[in-house]
Amino acid sequence: MLIDFRQVCGAGAAALALASPALADTTNLRVCASTKDAPFSDAQGAGFENKI
């Protein structure tokens, strides 16, 4: 059972088009940090990384 190369490329192109950066929200910066890594960051926002 071989998959046609054109189908694979077409699916890849469609996935890239859907993940376009033009559709991304560029007004907010999303930072991923640990919520239990005191004194760096914590869920209450008391760590020094939360203040940067």
PDB file of C-alpha atoms in Angstrom:
ATOM      1  CA  MET A   1       0.000   0.000   0.000  1.00  0.00           C
ATOM      2  CA  LEU A   2       1.888   3.018  -1.278  1.00  0.00           C
ATOM      3  CA  ILE A   3       0.752   6.572  -0.714  1.00  0.00           C
ATOM      4  CA  ASP A   4       1.001   8.849  -3.718  1.00  0.00           C
ATOM      5  CA  PHE A   5       3.754  11.432  -3.271  1.00  0.00           C
ATOM      6  CA  ARG A   6       1.465  14.179  -4.580  1.00  0.00           C
ATOM      7  CA  GLN A   7      -1.107  13.419  -1.895  1.00  0.00           C
ATOM      8  CA  VAL A   8       1.518  13.631   0.827  1.00  0.00           C
ATOM      9  CA  CYS A   9       2.837  16.936  -0.532  1.00  0.00           C
ATOM     10  CA  GLY A  10      -0.685  18.292  -0.880  1.00  0.00           C
ATOM     11  CA  ALA A  11      -1.509  17.391   2.703  1.00  0.00           C
ATOM     12  CA  GLY A  12       1.723  18.993   3.892  1.00  0.00           C
ATOM     13  CA  ALA A  13       1.023  22.185   1.952  1.00  0.00           C
ATOM     14  CA  ALA A  14      -2.489  22.347   3.395  1.00  0.00           C
ATOM     15  CA  ALA A  15      -1.139  21.928   6.926  1.00  0.00           C
ATOM     16  CA  LEU A  16       1.381  24.722   6.392  1.00  0.00           C
ATOM     17  CA  ALA A  17      -1.295  27.021   5.015  1.00  0.00           C
ATOM     18  CA  LEU A  18      -3.486  26.420   8.060  1.00  0.00           C
ATOM     19  CA  ALA A  19      -0.609  27.143  10.426  1.00  0.00           C
ATOM     20  CA  SER A  20       0.138  30.477   8.753  1.00  0.00           C
ATOM     21  CA  PRO A  21       1.778  33.108  10.968  1.00  0.00           C
ATOM     22  CA  ALA A  22      -0.509  35.699   9.375  1.00  0.00           C
ATOM     23  CA  LEU A  23      -3.356  34.183  11.383  1.00  0.00           C
ATOM     24  CA  ALA A  24      -1.479  34.329  14.671  1.00  0.00           C
ATOM     25  CA  ASP A  25      -2.341  36.847  17.367  1.00  0.00           C
ATOM     26  CA  THR A  26       0.546  39.318  17.272  1.00  0.00           C
ATOM     27  CA  THR A  27      -0.734  41.650  20.004  1.00  0.00           C
ATOM     28  CA  ASN A  28       0.000  39.374  22.977  1.00  0.00           C
ATOM     29  CA  LEU A  29       3.205  37.700  24.116  1.00  0.00           C
ATOM     30  CA  ARG A  30       2.616  34.258  25.566  1.00  0.00           C
ATOM     31  CA  VAL A  31       5.277  33.117  28.002  1.00  0.00           C
ATOM     32  CA  CYS A  32       5.460  29.518  29.162  1.00  0.00           C
ATOM     33  CA  ALA A  33       6.976  29.149  32.624  1.00  0.00           C
ATOM     34  CA  SER A  34       6.802  26.671  35.435  1.00  0.00           C
ATOM     35  CA  THR A  35       4.170  27.483  38.039  1.00  0.00           C
ATOM     36  CA  LYS A  36       6.174  25.879  40.876  1.00  0.00           C
ATOM     37  CA  ASP A  37       9.707  27.139  40.262  1.00  0.00           C
ATOM     38  CA  ALA A  38      10.205  29.703  43.054  1.00  0.00           C
ATOM     39  CA  PRO A  39      11.987  32.096  43.203  1.00  0.00           C
ATOM     40  CA  PHE A  40      11.964  32.259  39.399  1.00  0.00           C
ATOM     41  CA  SER A  41       8.230  32.013  38.717  1.00  0.00           C
ATOM     42  CA  ASP A  42       5.088  30.805  40.427  1.00  0.00           C
ATOM     43  CA  ALA A  43       1.341  30.686  39.887  1.00  0.00           C
ATOM     44  CA  GLN A  44       0.768  33.775  42.063  1.00  0.00           C
ATOM     45  CA  GLY A  45       3.145  35.872  39.949  1.00  0.00           C
ATOM     46  CA  ALA A  46       5.515  36.555  42.849  1.00  0.00           C
ATOM     47  CA  GLY A  47       8.680  35.266  41.188  1.00  0.00           C
ATOM     48  CA  PHE A  48      11.228  37.603  39.625  1.00  0.00           C
ATOM     49  CA  GLU A  49      10.660  36.110  36.150  1.00  0.00           C
ATOM     50  CA  ASN A  50       6.981  37.073  36.442  1.00  0.00           C
ATOM     51  CA  LYS A  51       8.009  40.694  36.967  1.00  0.00           C
ATOM     52  CA  ILE A  52      10.348  40.922  33.959  1.00  0.00           C
TER      53      ILE A  52
END
